[in-house]
C-alpha positions as a Python dict, from the first residue, in 0.01 Angstrom:
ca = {
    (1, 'X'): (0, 0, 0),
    (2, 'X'): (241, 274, -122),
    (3, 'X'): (438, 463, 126),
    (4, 'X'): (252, 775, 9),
    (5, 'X'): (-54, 642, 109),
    (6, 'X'): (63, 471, 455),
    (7, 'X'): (170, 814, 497),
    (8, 'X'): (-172, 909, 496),
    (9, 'X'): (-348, 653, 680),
    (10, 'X'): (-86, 684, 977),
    (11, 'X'): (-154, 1081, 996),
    (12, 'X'): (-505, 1026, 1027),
    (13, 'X'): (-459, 778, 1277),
    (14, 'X'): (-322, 1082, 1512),
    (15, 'X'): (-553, 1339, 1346),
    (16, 'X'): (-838, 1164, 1462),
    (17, 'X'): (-825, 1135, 1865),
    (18, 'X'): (-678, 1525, 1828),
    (19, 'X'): (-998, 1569, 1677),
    (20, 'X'): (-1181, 1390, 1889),
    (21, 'X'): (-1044, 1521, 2193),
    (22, 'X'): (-1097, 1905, 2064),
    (23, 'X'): (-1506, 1834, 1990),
    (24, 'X'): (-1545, 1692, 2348),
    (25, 'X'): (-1413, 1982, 2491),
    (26, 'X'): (-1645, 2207, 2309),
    (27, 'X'): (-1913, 2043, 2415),
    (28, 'X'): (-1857, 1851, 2716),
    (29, 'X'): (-2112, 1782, 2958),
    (30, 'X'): (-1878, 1669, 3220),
    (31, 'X'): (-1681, 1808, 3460),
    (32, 'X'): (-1337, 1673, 3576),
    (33, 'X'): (-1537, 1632, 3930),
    (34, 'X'): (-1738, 1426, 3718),
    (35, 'X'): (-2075, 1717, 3735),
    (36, 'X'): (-2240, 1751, 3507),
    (37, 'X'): (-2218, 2063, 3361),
    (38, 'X'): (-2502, 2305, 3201),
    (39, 'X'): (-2345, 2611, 3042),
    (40, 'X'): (-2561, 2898, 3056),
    (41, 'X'): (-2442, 3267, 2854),
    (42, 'X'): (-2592, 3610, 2992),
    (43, 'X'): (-2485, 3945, 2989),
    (44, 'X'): (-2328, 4122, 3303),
    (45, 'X'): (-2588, 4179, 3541),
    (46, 'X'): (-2609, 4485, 3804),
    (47, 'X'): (-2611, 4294, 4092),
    (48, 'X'): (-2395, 3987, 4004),
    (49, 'X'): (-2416, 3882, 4324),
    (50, 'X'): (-2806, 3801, 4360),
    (51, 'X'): (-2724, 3562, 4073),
    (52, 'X'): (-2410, 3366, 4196),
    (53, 'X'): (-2702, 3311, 4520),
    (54, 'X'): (-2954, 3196, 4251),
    (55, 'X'): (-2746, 2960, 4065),
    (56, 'X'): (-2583, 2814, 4377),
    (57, 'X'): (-2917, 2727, 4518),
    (58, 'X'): (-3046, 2544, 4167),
    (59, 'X'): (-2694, 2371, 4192),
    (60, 'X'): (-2769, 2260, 4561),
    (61, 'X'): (-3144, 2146, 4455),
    (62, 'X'): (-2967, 1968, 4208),
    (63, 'X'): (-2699, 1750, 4344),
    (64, 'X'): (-2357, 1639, 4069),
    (65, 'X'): (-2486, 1950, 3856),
    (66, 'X'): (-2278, 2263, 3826),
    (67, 'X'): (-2365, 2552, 3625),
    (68, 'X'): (-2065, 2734, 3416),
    (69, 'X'): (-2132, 3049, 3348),
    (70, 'X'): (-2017, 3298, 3048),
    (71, 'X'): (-2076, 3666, 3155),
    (72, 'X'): (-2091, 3913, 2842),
    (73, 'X'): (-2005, 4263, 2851),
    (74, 'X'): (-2330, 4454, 3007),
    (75, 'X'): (-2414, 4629, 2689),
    (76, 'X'): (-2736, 4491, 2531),
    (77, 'X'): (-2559, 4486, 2180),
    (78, 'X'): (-2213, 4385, 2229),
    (79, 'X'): (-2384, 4067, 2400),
    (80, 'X'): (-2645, 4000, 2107),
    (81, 'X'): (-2338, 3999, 1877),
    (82, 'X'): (-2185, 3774, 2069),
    (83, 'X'): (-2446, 3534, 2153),
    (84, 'X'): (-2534, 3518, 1768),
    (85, 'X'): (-2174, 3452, 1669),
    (86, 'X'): (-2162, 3126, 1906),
    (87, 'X'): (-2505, 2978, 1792),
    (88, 'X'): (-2466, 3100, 1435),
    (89, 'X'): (-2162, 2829, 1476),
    (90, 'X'): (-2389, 2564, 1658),
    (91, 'X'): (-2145, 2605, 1925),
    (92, 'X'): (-2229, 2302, 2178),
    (93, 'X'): (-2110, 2484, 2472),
    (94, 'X'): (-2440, 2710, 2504),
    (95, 'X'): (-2741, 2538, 2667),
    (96, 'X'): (-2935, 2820, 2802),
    (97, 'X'): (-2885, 3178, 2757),
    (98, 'X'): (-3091, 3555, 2814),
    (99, 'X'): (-3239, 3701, 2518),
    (100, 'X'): (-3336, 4046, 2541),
    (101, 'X'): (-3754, 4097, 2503),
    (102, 'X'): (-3649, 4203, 2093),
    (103, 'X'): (-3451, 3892, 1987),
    (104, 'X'): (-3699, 3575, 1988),
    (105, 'X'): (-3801, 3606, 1670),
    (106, 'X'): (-3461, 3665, 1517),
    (107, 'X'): (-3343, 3336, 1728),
    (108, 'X'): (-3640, 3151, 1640),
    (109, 'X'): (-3623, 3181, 1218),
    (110, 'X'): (-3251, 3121, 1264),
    (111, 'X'): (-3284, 2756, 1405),
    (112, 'X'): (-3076, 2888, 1688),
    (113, 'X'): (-3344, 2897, 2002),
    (114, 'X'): (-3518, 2551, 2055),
    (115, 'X'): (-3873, 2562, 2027),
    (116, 'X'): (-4016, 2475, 2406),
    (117, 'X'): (-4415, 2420, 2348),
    (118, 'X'): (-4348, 2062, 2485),
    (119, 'X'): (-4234, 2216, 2807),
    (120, 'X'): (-4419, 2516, 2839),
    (121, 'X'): (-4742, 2458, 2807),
    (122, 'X'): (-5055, 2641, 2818),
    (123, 'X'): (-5105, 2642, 3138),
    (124, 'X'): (-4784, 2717, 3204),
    (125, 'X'): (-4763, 3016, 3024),
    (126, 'X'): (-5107, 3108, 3166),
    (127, 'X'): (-4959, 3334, 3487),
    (128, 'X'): (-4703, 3559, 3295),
    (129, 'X'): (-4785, 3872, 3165),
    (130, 'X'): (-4981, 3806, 2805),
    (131, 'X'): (-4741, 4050, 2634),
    (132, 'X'): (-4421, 3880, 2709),
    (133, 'X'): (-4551, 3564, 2637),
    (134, 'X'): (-4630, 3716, 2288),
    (135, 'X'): (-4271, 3862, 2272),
    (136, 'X'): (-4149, 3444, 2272),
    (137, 'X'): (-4395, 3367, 2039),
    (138, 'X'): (-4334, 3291, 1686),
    (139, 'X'): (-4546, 3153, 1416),
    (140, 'X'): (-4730, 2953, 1662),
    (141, 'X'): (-4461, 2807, 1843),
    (142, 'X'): (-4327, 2953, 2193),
    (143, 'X'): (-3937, 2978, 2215),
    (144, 'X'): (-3822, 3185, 2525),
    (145, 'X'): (-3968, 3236, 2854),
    (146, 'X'): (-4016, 3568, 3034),
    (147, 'X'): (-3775, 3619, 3332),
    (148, 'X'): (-3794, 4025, 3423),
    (149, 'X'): (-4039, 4240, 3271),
    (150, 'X'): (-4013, 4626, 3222),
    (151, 'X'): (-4252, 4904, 3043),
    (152, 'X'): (-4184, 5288, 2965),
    (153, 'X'): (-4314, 5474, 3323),
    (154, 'X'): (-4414, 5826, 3420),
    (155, 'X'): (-4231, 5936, 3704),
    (156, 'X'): (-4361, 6281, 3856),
    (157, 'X'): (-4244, 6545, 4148),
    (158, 'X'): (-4542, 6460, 4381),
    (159, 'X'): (-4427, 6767, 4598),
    (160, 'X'): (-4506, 6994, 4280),
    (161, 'X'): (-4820, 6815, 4160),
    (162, 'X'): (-4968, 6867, 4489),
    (163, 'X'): (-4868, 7186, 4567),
    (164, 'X'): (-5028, 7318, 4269),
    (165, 'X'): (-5335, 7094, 4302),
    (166, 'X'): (-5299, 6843, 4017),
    (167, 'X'): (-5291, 6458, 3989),
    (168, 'X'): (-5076, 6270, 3768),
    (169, 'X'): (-5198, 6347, 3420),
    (170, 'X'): (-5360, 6126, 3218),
    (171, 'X'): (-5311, 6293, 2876),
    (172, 'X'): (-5017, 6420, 2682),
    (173, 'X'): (-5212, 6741, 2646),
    (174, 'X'): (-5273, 6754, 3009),
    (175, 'X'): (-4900, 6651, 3115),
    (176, 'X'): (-4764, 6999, 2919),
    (177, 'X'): (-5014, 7220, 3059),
    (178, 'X'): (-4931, 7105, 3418),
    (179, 'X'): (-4554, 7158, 3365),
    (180, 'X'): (-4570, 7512, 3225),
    (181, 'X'): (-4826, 7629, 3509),
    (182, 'X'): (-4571, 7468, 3784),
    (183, 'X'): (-4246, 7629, 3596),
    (184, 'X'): (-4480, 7963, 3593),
    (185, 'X'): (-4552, 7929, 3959),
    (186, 'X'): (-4170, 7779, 4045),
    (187, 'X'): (-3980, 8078, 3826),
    (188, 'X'): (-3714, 7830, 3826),
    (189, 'X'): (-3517, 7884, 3474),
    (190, 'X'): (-3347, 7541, 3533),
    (191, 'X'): (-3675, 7345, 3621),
    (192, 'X'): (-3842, 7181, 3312),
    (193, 'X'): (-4087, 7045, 3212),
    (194, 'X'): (-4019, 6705, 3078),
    (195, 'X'): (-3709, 6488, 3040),
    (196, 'X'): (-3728, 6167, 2798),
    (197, 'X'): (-3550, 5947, 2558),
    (198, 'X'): (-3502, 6082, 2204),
    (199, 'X'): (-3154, 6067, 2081),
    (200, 'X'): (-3123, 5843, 1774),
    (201, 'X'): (-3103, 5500, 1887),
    (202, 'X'): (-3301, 5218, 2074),
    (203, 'X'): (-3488, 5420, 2352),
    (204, 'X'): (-3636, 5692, 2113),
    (205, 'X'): (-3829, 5388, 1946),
    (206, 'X'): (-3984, 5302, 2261),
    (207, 'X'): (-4088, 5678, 2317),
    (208, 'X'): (-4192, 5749, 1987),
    (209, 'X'): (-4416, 5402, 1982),
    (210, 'X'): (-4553, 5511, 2335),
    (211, 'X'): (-4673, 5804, 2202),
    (212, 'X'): (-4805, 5714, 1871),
    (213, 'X'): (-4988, 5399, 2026),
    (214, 'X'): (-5161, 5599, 2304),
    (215, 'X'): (-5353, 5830, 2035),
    (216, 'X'): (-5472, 5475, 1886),
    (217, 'X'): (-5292, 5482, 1594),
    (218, 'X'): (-5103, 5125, 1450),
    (219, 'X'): (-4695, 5125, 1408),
    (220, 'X'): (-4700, 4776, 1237),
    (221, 'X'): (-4837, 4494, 1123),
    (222, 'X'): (-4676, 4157, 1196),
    (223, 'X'): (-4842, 3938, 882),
    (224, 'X'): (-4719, 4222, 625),
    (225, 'X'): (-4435, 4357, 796),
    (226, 'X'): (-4575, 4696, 678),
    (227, 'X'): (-4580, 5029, 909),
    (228, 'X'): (-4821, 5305, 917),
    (229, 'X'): (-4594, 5555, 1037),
    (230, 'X'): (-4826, 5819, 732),
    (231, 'X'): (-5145, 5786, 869),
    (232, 'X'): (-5307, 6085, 1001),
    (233, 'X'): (-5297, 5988, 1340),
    (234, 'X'): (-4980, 5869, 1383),
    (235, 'X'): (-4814, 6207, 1180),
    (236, 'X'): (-5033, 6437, 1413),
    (237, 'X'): (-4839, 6215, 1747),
    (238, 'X'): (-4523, 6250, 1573),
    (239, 'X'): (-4580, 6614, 1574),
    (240, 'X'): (-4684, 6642, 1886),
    (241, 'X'): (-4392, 6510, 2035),
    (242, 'X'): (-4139, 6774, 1835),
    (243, 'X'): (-4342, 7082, 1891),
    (244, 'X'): (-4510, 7001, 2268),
    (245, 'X'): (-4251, 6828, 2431),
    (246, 'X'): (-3900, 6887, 2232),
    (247, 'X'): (-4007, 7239, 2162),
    (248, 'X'): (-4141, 7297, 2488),
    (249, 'X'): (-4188, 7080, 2777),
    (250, 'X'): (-3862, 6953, 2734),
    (251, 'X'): (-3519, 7093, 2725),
    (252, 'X'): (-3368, 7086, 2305),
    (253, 'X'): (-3101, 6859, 2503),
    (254, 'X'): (-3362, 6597, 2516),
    (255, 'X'): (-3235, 6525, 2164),
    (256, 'X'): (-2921, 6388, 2277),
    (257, 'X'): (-3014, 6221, 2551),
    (258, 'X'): (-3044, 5810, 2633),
    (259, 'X'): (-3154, 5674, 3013),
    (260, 'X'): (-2859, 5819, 3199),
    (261, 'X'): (-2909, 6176, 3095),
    (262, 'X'): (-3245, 6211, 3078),
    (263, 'X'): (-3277, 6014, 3450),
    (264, 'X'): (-3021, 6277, 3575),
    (265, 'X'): (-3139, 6590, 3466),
    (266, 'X'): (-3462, 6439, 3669),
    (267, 'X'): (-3320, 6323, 3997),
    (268, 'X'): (-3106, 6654, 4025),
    (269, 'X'): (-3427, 6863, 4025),
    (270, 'X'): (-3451, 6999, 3687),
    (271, 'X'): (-3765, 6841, 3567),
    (272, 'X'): (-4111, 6792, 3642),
    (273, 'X'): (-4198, 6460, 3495),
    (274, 'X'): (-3988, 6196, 3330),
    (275, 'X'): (-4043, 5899, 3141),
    (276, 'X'): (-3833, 5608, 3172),
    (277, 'X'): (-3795, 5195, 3312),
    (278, 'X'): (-3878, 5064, 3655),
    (279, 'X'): (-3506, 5037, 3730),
    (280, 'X'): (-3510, 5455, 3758),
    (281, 'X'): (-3719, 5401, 4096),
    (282, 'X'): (-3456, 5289, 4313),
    (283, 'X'): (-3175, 5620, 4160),
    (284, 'X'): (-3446, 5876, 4183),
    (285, 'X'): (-3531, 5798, 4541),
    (286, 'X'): (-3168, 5731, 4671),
    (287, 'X'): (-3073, 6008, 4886),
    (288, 'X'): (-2723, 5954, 4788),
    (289, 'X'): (-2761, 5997, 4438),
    (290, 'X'): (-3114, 6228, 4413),
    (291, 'X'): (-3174, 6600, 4527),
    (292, 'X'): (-3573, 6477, 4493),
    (293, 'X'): (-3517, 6137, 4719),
    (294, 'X'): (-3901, 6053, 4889),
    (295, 'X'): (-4043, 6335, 4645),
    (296, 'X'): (-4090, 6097, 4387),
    (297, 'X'): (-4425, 5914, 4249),
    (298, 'X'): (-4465, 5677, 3986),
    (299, 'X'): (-4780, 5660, 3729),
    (300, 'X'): (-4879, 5512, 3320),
    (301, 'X'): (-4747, 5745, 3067),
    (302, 'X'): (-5047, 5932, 2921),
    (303, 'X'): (-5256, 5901, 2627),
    (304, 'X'): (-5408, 6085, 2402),
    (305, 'X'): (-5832, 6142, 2438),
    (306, 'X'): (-5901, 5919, 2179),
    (307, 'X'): (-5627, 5675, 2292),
    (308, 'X'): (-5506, 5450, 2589),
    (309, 'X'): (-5177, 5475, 2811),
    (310, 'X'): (-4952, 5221, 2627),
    (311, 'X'): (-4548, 5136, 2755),
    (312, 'X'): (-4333, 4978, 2523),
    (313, 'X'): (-4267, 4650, 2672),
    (314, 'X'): (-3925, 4593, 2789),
    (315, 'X'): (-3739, 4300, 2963),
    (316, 'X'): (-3508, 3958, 2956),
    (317, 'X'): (-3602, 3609, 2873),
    (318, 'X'): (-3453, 3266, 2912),
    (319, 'X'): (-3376, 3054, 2628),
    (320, 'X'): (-3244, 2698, 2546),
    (321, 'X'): (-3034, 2667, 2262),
    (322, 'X'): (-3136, 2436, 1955),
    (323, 'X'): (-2757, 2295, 1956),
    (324, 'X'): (-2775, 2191, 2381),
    (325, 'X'): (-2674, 1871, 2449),
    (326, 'X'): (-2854, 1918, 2751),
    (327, 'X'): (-3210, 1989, 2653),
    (328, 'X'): (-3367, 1825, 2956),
    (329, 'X'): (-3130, 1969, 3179),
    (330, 'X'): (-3167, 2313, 3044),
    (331, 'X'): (-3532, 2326, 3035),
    (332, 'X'): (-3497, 2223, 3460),
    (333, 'X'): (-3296, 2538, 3508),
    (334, 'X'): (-3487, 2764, 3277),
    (335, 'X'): (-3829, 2657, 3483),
    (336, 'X'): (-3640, 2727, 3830),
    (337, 'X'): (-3539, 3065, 3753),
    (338, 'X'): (-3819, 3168, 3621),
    (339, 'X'): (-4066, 3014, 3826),
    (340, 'X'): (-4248, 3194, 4093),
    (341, 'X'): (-4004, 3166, 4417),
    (342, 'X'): (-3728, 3272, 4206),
    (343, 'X'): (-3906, 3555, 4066),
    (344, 'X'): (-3959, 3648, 4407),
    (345, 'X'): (-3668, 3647, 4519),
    (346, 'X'): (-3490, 3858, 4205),
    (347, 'X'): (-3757, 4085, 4339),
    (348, 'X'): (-3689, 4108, 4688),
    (349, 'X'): (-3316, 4064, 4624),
    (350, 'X'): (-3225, 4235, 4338),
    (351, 'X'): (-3607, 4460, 4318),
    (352, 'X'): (-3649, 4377, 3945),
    (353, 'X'): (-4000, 4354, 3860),
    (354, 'X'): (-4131, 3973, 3828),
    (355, 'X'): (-4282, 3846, 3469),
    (356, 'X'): (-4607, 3665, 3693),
    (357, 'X'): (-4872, 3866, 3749),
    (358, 'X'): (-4960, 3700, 4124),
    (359, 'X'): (-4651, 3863, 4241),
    (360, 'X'): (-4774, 4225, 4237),
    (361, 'X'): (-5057, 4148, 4504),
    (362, 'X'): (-4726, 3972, 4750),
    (363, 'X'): (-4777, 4139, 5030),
    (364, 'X'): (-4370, 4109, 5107),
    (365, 'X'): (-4293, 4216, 4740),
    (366, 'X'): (-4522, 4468, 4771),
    (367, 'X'): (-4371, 4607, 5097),
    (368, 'X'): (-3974, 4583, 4969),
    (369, 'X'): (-4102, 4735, 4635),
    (370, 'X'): (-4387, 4961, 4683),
    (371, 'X'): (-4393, 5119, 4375),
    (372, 'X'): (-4488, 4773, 4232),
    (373, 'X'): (-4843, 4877, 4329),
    (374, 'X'): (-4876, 5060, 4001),
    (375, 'X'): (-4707, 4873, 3780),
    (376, 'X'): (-4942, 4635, 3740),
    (377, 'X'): (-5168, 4770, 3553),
    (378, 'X'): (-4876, 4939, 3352),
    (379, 'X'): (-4710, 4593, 3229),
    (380, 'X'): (-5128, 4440, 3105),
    (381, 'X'): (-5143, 4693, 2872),
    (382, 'X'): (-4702, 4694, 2743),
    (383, 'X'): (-4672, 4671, 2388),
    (384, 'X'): (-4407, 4471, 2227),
    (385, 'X'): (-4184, 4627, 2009),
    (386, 'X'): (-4278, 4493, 1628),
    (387, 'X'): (-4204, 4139, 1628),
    (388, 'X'): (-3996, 4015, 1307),
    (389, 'X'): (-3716, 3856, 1266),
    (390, 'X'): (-3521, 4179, 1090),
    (391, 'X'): (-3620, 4400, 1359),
    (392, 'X'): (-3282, 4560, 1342),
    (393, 'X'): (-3286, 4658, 1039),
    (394, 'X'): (-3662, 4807, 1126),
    (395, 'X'): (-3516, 4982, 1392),
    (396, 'X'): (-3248, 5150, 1212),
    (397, 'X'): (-3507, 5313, 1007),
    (398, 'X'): (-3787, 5363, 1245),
    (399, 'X'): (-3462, 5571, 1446),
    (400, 'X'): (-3359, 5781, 1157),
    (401, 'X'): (-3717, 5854, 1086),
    (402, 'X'): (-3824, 6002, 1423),
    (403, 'X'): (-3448, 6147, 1457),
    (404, 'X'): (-3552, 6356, 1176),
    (405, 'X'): (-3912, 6435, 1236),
    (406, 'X'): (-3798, 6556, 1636),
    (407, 'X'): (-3488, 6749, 1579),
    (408, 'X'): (-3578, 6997, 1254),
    (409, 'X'): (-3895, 7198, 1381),
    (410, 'X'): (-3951, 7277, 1028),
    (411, 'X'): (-3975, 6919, 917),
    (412, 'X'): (-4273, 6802, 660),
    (413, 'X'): (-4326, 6489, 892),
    (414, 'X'): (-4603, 6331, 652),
    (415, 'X'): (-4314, 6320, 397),
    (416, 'X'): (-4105, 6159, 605),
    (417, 'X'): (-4330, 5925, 749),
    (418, 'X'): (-4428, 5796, 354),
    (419, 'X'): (-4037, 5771, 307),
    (420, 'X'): (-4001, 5537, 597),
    (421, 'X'): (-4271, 5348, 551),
    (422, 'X'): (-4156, 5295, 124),
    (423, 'X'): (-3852, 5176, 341),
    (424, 'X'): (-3959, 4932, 559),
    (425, 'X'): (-4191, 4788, 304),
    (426, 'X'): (-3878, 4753, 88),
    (427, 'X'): (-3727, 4617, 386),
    (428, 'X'): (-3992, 4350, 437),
    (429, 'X'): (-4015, 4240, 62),
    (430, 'X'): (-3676, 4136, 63),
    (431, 'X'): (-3646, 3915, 345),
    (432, 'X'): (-3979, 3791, 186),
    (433, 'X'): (-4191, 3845, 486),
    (434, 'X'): (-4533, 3847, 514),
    (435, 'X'): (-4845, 3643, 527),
    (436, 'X'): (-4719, 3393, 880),
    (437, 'X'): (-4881, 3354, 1232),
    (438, 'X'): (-4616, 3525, 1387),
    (439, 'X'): (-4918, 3698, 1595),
    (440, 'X'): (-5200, 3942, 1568),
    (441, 'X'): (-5133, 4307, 1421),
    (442, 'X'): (-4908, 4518, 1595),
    (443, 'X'): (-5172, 4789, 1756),
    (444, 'X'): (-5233, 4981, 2055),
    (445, 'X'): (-5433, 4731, 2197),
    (446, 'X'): (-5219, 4563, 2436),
    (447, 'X'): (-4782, 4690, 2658),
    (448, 'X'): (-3671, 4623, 2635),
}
């Protein structure tokens, strides 16, 4: 053997165990304590604390396990970008991780989220909440499992409503006829009548698909990947929304403003009704945050006459990750958390609504969380958001589309409605989608 060669052999000799050494650390299962370790990635909650209590009881139910934990930054796409970077890699060191209600079918056509039908069956899936179930569901196969739920709400001045004699309306029509005869009666120039979601970015395509999906109009169909943002009835909601609520209900502000603004113009008085998540409860009726505190109800967002209250389905899911070394392990900690004492006690601890259905008739959930009464019936009819595997890309245009249909008043919306849809059908053709079971047609039939 030449030297140049026994040069060789003698460096891989110490490359090797490096090596070696380097991959077990990526994806080590062991702790020095000798636990076994399940490594689970999720973004930074708002009450950390309810979930160090929820992992340490899994981790005393299971004895020589300990979880390891990687917290994200809190904002929903900071985390996605980071979550997709480590499984893009097939980095071993994720077993289970949150997906937000949008991302299972991105994570299930990349390989990256392990396909669970094996462990949730059926009957398994049976007491969640049929839309969320559809939200992990991708050409057949089921690859997430619901954890929280959330849907687009109506939340009202009850004081007002009453002392003008009305309920909580149940059209759109309706809802801007009772705010202008309450800011007539009021004469308060800094009471409105409406305070939403419509800036351009995530939370204006929950609105907007609200709106157009309670006059019974489609948004998109999940076998063609084709939207019907043109047809008649989904133009005439579009306009609806600019010239009844941006042009009057609402403030013109509404055009700038995401969850925190729109919540806060609400909470400090200056609006009659307000559309946004179940997480706006607890703010709107803490006295040391709201001027309205214990004036507040909660109700479905309206429809149209022809149409049916619809919220855009919202939420977090739990996932196990096609590159876990762990698979059996991960699966035991996915079905703790999201079975139906730990979903009671997120909601009791934490009050974030529960993905099971029996949960909502708890007579202790219902007594910690009382506005869980209506949601019931809001979260059976949520509506997923369209399910595809580019759906940020979809968004992006759906976003500039109703951007620009809202905030010019003089706007030919049926143009821009055939432009968008000539986009996402370009959009769809090439990422060659089309023609899979990813799930019936996106409609307003159902519910982040």
């Amino acid at each position: 053997m030449s030297c140049a060669m026994r040069a060789v052999f003698q460096w891989a000799a110490l490359l090797v165990p490096a090596l070696s050494v380097l991959i077990a650390a990526a994806g080590c299962t062991e702790g020095e304590d000798g636990a076994r370790l399940l490594r689970f990635v999720s973004w930074k909650p708002n009450q950390p604390e309810v979930w160090d209590e929820a992992i340490a009881l899994f981790e005393r139910e299971n004895p020589g396990v300990r979880v390891v934990r990687e917290i994200a930054p809190h904002s929903s796409t900071v985390y996605h970008d980071l979550l997709a970077q480590k499984l893009k890699n097939r980095d071993p060191s994720v077993d289970v991780f949150l997906m937000d209600v949008v991302w299972p079918h991105e994570f299930a056509s990349a390989g990256w989220a392990l396909r669970l039908d094996e462990f949730f069956t059926p009957d398994r899936r049976a007491p969640f909440f049929e839309a969320a179930v559809e939200a992990d569901t991708y050409r057949g196969g089921i690859y997430g499992v619901p954890l929280y739920i959330s849907g687009g709400l109506l939340y009202y001045r009850k004081d007002l409503l009453r002392r003008y004699g009305f309920e909580p309306p149940r059209t759109w029509p309706e809802l801007v006829r009772q705010a202008e005869a309450i800011r007539a009666g009021e004469k308060d120039p800094d009471l409105y009548g409406y305070s939403a979601q419509f800036k351009q970015y995530e939370g204006l395509v929950c609105n907007m698909q609200e709106i157009i999906l309670s006059g019974g109009a489609r948004l998109f169909d999940a076998a063609s990947g084709r939207t019907f943002l043109s047809a008649p009835r989904a133009v005439e909601a579009v306009r609806f929304a600019r010239d009844e609520l941006v042009g009057r209900a609402a403030p013109r502000g509404v055009l700038a403003y995401q969850e925190p603004e729109s919540l806060d113009l609400f909470i400090q008085g200056g609006a009659v009704f307000h559309r946004n998540w179940p997480y706006a409860w607890e703010a709107a009726n803490n006295p040391a945050r709201s001027k309205v505190a214990g004036k507040v109800g909660v109700a479905p967002l309206p429809a149209f006459e022809d149409g049916g209250a619809v919220a855009a389905l919202g939420g977090w899911h739990m996932a196990v990750s096609s590159f876990s070394r762990n698979v059996e392990l991960a699966w035991r900690f996915v079905e703790f958390m999201t079975g139906e004492r730990m979903q009671k006690f997120f909601a009791l601890r934490a009050g974030v609504p529960p993905a099971r259905r029996s949960l909502y008739a708890d007579p202790e959930v219902l007594e910690r969380n009382p506005h869980f009464a209506a949601l019931r019936e809001v979260f059976e009819n949520a509506s997923p958001r369209p399910r595809t595997p580019y759906y940020t890309a979809l968004s992006h245009i759906l976003q500039k589309y109703f951007s620009s249909a809202l905030s010019d008043r003089r706007s030919d919306i049926a143009s821009l409605a055939r432009r968008a849809d000539e986009e996402t059908a370009a959009l769809a053709a090439r990422y060659g989608y089309g023609g899979n079971s990813a799930g019936a047609s996106f409609s307003g039939s159902f519910p982040p």
